[in-house]
XYZ file of N, CA and C in Angstrom:
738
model
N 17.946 20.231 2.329
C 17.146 19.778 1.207
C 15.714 19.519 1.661
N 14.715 20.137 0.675
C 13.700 19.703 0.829
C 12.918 18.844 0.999
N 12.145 17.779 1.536
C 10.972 16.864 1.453
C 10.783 16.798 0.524
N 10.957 15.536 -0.543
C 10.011 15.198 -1.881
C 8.600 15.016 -1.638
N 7.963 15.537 -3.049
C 6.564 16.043 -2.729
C 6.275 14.226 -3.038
N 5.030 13.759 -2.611
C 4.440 12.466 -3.143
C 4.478 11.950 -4.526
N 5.356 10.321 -4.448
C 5.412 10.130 -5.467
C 3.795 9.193 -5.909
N 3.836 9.916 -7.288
C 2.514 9.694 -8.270
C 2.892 7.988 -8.703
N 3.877 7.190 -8.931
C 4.376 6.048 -9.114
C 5.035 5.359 -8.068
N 4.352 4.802 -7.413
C 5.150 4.392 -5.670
C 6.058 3.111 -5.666
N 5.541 2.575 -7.037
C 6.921 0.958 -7.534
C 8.314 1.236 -7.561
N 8.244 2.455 -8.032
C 9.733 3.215 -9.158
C 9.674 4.215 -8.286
N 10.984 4.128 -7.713
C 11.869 5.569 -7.495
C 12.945 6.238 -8.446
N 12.902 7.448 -8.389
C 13.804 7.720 -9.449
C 14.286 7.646 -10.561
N 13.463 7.141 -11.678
C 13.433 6.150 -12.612
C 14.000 7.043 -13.592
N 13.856 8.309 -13.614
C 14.290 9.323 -14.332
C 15.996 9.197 -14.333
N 16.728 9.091 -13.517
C 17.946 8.732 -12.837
C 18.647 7.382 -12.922
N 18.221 6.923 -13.243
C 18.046 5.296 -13.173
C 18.492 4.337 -12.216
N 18.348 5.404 -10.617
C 18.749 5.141 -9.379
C 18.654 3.471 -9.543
N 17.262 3.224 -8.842
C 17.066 1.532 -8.509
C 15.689 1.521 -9.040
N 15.226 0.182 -9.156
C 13.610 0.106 -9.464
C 13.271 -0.801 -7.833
N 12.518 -0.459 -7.044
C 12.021 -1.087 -5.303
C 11.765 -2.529 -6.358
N 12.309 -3.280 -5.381
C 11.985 -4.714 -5.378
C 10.438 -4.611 -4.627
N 9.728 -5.896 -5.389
C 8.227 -5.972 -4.508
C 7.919 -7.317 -4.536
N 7.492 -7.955 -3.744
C 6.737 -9.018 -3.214
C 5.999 -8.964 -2.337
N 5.162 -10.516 -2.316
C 4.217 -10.097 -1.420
C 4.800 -11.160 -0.187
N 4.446 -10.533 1.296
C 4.726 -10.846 2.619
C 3.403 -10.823 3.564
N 2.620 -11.902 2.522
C 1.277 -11.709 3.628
C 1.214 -13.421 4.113
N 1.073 -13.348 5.325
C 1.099 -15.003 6.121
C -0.282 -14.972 6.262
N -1.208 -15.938 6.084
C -2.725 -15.971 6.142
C -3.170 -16.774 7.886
N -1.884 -16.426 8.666
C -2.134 -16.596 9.690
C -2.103 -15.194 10.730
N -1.450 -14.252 9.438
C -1.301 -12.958 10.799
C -2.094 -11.698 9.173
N -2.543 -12.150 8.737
C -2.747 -11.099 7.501
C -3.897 -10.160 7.661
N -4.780 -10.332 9.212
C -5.294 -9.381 10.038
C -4.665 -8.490 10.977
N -3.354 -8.453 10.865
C -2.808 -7.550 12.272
C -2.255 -6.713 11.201
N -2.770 -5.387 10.825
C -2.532 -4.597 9.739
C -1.995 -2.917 10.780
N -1.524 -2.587 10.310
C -0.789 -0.959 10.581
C -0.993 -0.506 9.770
N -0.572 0.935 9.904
C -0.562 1.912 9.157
C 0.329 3.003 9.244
N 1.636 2.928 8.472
C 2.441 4.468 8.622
C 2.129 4.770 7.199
N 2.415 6.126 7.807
C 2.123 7.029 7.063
C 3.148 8.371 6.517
N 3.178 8.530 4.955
C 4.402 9.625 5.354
C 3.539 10.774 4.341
N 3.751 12.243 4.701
C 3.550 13.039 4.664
C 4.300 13.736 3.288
N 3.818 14.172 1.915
C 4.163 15.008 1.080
C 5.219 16.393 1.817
N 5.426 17.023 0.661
C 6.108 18.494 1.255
C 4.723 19.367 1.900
N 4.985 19.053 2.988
C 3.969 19.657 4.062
C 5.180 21.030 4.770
N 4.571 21.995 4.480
C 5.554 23.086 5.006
C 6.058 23.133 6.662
N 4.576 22.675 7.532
C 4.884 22.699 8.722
C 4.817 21.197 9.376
N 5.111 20.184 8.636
C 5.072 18.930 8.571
C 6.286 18.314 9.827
N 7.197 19.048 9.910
C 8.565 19.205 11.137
C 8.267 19.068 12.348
N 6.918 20.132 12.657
C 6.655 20.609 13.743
C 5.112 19.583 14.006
N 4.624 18.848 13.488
C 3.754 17.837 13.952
C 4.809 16.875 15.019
N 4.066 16.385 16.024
C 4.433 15.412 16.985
C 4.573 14.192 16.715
N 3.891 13.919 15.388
C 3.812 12.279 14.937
C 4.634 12.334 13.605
N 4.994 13.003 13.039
C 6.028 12.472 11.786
C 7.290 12.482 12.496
N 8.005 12.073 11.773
C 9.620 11.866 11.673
C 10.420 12.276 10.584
N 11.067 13.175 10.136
C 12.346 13.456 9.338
C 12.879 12.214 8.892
N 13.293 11.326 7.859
C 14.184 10.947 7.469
C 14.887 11.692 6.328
N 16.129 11.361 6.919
C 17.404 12.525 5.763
C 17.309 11.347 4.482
N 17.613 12.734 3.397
C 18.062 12.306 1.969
C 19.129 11.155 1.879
N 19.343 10.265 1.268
C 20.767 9.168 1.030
C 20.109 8.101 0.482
N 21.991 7.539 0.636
C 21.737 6.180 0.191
C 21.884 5.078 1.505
N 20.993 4.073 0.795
C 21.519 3.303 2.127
C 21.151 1.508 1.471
N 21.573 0.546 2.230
C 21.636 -0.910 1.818
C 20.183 -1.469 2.132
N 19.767 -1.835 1.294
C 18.069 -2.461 1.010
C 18.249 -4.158 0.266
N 17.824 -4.790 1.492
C 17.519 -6.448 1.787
C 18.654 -7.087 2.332
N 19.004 -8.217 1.976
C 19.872 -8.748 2.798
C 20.595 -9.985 1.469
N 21.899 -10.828 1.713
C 22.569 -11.385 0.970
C 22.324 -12.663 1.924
N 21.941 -12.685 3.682
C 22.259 -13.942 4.333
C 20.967 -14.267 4.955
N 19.860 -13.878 4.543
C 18.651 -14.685 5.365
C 17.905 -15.352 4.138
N 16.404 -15.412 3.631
C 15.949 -15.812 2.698
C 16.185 -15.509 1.610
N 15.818 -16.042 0.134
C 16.157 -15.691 -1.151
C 15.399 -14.520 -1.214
N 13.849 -14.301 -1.210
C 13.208 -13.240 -1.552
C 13.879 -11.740 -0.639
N 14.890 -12.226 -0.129
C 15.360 -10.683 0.631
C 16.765 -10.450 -0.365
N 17.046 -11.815 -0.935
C 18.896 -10.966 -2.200
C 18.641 -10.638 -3.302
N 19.038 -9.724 -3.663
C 19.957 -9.169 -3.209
C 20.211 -8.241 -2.720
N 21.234 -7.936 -1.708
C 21.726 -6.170 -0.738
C 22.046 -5.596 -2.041
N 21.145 -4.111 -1.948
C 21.091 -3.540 -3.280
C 21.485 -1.951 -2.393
N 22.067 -0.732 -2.797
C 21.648 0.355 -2.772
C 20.395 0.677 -3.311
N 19.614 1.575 -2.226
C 18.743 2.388 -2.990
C 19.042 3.859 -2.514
N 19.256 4.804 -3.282
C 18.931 6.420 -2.548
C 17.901 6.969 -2.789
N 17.118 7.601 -1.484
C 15.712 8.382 -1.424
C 15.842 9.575 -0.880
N 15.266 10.652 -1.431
C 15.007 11.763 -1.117
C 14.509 11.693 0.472
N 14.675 13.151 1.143
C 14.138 13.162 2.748
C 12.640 13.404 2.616
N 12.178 12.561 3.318
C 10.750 12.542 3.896
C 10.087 12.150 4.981
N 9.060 12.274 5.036
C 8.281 12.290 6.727
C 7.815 10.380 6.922
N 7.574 10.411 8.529
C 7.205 9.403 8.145
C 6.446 9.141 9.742
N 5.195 7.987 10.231
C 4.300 8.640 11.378
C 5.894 7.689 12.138
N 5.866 8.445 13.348
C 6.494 8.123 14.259
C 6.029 6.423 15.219
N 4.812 6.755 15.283
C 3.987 5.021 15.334
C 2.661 4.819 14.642
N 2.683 3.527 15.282
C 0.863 2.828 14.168
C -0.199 3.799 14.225
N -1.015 3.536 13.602
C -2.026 4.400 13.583
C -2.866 3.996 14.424
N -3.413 4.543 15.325
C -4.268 4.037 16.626
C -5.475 4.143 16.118
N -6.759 2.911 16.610
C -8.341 2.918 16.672
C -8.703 4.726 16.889
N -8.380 5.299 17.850
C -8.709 6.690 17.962
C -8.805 7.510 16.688
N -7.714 7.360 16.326
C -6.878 8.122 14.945
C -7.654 7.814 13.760
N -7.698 6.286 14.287
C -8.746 5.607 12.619
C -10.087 6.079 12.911
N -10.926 6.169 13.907
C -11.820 6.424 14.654
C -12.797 7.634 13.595
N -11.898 8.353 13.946
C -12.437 10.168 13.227
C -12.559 10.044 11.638
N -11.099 9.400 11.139
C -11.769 9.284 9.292
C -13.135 8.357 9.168
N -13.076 7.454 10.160
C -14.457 6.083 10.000
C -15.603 6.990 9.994
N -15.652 7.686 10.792
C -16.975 8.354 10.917
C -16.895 8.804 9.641
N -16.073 10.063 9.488
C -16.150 10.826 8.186
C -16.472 10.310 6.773
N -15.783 9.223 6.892
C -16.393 8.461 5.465
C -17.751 7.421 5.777
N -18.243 7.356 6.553
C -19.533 7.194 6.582
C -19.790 6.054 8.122
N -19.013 6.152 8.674
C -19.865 5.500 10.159
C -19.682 3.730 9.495
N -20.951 3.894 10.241
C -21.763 2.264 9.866
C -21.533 1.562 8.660
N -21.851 2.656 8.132
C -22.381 2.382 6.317
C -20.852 2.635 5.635
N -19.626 2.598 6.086
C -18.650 3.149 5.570
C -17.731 1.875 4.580
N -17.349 2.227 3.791
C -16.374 0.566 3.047
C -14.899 0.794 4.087
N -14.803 1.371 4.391
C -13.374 1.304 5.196
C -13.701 0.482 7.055
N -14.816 0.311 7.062
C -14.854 -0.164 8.155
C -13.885 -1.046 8.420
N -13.073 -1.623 9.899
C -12.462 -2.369 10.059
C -13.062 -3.779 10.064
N -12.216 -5.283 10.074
C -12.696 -6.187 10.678
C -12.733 -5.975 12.016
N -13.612 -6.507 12.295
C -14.018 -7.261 14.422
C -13.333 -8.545 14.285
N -12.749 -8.693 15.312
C -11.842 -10.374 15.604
C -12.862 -10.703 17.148
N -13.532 -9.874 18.094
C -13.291 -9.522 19.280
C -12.952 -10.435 19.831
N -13.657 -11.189 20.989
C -12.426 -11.712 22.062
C -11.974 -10.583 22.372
N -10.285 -11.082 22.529
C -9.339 -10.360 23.228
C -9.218 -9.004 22.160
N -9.361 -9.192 21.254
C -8.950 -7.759 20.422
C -10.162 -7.013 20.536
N -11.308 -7.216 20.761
C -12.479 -6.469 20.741
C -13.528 -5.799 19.848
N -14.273 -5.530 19.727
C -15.335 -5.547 18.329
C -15.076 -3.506 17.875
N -14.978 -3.414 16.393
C -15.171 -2.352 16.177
C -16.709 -1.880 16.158
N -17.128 -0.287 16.330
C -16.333 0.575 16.720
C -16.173 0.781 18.402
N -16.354 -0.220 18.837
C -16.363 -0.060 20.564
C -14.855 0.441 20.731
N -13.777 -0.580 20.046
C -12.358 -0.258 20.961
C -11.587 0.549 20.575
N -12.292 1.853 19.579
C -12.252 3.205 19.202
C -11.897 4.357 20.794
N -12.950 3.465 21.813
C -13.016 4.329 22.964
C -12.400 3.386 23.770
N -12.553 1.559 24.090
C -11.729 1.285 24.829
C -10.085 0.862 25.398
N -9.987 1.273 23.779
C -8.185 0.746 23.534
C -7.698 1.671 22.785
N -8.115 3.215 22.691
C -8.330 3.790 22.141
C -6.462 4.165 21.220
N -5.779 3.594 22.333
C -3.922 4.027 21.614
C -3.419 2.585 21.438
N -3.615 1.599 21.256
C -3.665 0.599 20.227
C -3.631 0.248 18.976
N -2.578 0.037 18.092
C -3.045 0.110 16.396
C -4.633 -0.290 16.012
N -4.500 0.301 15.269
C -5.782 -0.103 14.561
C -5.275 -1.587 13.683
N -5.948 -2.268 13.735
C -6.161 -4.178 12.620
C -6.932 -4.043 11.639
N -7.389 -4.846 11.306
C -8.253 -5.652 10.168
C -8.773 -4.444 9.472
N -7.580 -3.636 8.958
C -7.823 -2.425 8.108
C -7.211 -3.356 6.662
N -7.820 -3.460 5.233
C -7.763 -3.749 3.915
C -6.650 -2.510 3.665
N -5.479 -3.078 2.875
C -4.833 -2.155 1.704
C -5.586 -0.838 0.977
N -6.442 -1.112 0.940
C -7.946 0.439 0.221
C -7.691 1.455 1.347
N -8.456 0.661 2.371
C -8.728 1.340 3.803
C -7.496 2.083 3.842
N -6.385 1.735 4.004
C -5.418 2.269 4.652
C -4.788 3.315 3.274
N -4.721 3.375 2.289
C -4.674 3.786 1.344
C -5.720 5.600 1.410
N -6.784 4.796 1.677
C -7.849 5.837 1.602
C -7.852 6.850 2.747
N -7.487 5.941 3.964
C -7.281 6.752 5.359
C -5.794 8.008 5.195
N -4.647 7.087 4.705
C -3.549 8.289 4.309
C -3.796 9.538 3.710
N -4.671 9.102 2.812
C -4.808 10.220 2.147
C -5.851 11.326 2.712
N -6.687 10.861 3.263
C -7.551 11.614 4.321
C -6.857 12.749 5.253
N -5.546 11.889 5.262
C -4.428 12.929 6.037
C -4.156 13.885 5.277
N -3.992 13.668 4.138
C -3.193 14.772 3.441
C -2.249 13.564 2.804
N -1.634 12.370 3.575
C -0.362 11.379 3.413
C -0.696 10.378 2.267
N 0.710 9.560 2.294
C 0.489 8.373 1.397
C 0.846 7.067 2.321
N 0.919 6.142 2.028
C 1.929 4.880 2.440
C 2.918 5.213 2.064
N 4.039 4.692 2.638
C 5.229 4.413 2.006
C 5.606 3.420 1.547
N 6.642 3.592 0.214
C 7.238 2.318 -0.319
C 8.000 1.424 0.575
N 8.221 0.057 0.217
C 9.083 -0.643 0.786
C 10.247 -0.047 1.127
N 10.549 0.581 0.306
C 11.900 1.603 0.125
C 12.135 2.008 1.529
N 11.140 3.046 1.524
C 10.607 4.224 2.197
C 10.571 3.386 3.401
N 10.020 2.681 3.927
C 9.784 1.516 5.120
C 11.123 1.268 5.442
N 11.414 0.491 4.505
C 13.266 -0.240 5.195
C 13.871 0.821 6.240
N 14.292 1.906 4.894
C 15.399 2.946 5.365
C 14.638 3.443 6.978
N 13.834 3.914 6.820
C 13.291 4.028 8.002
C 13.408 3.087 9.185
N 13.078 2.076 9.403
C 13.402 0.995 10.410
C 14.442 0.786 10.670
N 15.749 0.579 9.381
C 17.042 0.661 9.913
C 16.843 1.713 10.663
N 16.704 2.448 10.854
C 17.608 3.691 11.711
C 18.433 3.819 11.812
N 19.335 4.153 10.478
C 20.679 4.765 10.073
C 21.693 3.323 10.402
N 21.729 2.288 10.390
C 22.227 1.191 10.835
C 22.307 0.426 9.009
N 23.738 -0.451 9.089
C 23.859 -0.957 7.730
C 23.569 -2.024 8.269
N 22.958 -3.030 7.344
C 22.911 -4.708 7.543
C 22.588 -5.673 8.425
N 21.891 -4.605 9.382
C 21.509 -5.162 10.697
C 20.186 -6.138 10.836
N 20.299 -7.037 11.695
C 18.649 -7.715 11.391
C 17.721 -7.129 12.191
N 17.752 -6.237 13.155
C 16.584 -5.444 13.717
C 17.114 -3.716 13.897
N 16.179 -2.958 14.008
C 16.220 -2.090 14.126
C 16.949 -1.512 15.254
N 17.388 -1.792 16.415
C 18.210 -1.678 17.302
C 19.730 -2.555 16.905
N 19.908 -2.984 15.872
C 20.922 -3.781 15.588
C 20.970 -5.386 15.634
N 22.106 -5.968 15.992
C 22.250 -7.367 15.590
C 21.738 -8.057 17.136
N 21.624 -7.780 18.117
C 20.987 -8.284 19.506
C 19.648 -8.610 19.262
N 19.318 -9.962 19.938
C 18.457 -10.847 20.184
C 17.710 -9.742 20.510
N 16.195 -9.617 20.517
C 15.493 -8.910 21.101
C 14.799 -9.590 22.561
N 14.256 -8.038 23.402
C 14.222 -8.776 24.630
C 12.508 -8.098 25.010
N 12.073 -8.644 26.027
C 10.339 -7.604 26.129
C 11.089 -6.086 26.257
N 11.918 -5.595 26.152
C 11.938 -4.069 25.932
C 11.883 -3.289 24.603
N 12.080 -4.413 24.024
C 12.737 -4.045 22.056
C 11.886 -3.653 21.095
N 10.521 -5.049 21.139
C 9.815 -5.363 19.932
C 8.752 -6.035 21.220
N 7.467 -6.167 20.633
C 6.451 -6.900 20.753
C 6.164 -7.886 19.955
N 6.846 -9.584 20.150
C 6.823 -10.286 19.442
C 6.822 -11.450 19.826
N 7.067 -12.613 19.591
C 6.297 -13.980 20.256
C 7.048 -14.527 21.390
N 6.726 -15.048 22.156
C 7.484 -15.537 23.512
C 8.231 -14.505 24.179
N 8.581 -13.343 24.058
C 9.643 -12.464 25.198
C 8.244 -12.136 26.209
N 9.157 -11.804 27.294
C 8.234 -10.958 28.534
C 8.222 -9.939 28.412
N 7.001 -9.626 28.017
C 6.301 -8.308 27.846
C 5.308 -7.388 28.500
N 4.389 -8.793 29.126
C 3.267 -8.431 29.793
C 2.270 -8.235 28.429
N 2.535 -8.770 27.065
C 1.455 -8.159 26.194
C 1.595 -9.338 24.910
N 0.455 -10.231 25.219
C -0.223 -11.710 24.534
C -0.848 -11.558 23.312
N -0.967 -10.097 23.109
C -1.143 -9.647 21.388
C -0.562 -8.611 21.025
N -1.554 -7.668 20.831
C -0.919 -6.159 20.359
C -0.852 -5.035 21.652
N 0.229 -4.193 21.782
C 0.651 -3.563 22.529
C -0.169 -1.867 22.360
N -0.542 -1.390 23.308
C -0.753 0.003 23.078
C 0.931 0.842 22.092
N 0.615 2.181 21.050
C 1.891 2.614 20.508
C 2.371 2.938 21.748
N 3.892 2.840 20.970
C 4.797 3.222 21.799
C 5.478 3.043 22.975
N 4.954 1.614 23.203
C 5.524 0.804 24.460
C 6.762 0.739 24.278
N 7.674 0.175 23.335
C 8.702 -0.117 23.179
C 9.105 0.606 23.106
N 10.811 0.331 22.780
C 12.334 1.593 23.009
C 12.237 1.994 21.194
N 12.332 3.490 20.784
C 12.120 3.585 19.868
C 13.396 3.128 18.857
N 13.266 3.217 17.685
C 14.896 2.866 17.172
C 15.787 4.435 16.848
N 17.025 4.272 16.657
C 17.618 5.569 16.291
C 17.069 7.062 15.549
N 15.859 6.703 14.676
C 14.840 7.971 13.996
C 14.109 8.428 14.972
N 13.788 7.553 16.013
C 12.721 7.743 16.823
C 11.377 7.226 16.364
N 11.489 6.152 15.809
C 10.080 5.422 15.124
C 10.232 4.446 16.311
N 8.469 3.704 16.468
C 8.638 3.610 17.165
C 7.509 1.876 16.743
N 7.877 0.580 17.089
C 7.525 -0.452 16.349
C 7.420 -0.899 15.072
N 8.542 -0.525 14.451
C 9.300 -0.844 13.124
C 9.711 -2.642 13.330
N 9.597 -3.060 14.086
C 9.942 -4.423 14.156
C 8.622 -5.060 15.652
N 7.011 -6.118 15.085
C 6.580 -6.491 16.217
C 5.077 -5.787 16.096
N 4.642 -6.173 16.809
C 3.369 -5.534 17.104
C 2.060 -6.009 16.221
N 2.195 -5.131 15.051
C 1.172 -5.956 14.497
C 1.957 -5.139 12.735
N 1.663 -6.397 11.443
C 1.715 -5.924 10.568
C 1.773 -4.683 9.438
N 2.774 -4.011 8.911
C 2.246 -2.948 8.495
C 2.678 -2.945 6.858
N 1.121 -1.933 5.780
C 1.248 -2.037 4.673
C 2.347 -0.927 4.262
N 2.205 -1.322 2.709
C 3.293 -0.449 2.296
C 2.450 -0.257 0.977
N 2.851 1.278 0.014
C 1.999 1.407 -0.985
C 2.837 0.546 -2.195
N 3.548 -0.090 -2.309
C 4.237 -1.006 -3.345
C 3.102 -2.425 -3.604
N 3.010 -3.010 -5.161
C 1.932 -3.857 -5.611
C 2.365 -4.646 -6.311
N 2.386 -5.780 -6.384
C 2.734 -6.540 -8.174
C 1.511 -6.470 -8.715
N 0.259 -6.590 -8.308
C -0.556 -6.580 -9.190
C -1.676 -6.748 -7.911
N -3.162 -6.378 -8.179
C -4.204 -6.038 -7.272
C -4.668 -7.242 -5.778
N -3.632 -8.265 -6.574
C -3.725 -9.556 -5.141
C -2.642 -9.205 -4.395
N -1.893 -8.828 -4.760
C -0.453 -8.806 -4.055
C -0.478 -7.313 -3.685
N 0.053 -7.257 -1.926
C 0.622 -6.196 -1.804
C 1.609 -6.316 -0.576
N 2.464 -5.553 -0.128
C 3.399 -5.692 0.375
C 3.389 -5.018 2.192
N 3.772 -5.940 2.603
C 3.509 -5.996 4.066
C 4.899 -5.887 4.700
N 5.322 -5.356 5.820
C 6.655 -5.116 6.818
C 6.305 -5.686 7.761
N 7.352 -5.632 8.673
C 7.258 -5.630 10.406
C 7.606 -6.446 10.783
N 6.371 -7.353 10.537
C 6.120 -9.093 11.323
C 5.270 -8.045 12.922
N 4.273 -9.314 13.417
C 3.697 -8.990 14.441
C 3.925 -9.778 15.873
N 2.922 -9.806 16.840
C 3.570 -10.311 18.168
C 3.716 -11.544 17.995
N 3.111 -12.211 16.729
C 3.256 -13.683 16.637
C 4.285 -14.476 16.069
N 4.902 -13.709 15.592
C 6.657 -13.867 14.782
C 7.876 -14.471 15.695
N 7.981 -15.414 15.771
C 9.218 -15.573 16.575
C 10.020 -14.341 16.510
N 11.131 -14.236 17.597
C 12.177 -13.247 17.347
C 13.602 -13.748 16.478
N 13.728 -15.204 16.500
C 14.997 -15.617 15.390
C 14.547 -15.603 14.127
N 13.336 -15.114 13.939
C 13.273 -15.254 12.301
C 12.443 -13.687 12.050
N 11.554 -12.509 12.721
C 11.377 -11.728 13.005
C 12.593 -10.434 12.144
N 12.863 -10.530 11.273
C 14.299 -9.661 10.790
C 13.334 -8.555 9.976
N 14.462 -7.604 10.042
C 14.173 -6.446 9.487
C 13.793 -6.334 7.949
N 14.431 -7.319 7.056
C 14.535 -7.612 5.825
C 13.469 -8.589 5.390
């Protein structure tokens, strides 16, 4: 089966069907609501397979939120989604680097925030951290950058199924085990890494994605309305007992 082409309504899947309608809330902590990501998934791109940075996820159904951690995660619902692409990791300063220019450098509205310190001032850590997610990218930004690809965000939907990695009910993406500095990039394990990790440090999960749980925040194209938008992950600052997939 084919890749569904981009959906034009990213709230509602399937609505025609009367599969599920994506649950949405918002998951922004105004203590980590600068450590922003970016995946990205790819329309019916013909040679979309053979890129190094997407990922295949197969067509199905699968279990979306949870019945035993917080209220805003019940209820465990089926949702089924068509197969689609999705980036294998964050979107790196490098990566963000090339659209910044393109949409205008200096003068650009997608510019990132600067935190520097330890995270470092844009556009310097374009060249010095150059495989590092990109941060203090706005919902627009990242919106605007996908599409620059050719891509969209993905729904919450689209996010979950993905991070499980083919796993039912699990609280992390490697399953029900405590995570350890090999797993996730997240608060207190030994890691060797006191914020954000260059991609791809960690063990990927079963799709082969690769910081689905850790690191730094990532959006999703799902909205209740223009304040609210919907965030995954959790970042290095998340404890790991509360850090869940859901």
């Amino acid at each position: 089966q084919k890749p569904r082409k981009p959906i034009k309504n990213m709230s509602v899947l399937h609505q025609s069907q009367n599969k599920t309608t994506v649950r949405i809330y918002p998951r922004v902590c105004p203590c980590t609501k600068f450590l922003i990501l970016l995946f990205i998934i790819a329309g019916f791109l013909p040679d979309a397979s053979a890129e190094p940075d997407l990922c295949l996820i197969p067509a199905g159904t699968f279990t979306m939120g949870s019945d035993d951690d917080l209220p805003n995660e019940a209820p465990a619902h089926k949702v089924y989604l068509d197969a689609y692409y999705i980036g294998k990791t964050e979107v790196t300063n490098a990566e963000y680097y090339l659209f910044w220019l393109e949409s205008g450098g200096t003068d650009s509205e997608h510019t990132p925030v600067s935190y520097e310190g330890e995270f470092g001032t844009w556009p310097d850590i374009a060249k010095t951290k150059p495989n590092y997610p990109v941060i203090g990218v706005s919902w627009h930004a990242a919106t605007a950058y996908a599409a620059w690809r050719g891509m969209r965000l993905p729904t919450e939907a689209e996010w979950e199924k993905a991070a499980r990695g083919g796993f039912i009910g699990q609280k992390y993406p490697w399953g029900n085990t405590l995570p350890d500095g090999t797993h996730a990039n997240l608060s207190e394990l030994e890691d060797n890494h006191q914020r954000s990790a260059p991609v791809g440090t960690y063990l990927p999960n079963a799709f082969g994605l690769y910081d689905m749980l850790g690191n730094v925040w990532e959006w999703c194209g799902d909205t209740t309305d223009p304040q609210h938008r919907v965030l995954r992950g959790n970042s290095w600052r998340e404890l790991p007992r509360i850090a869940w997939l859901t």
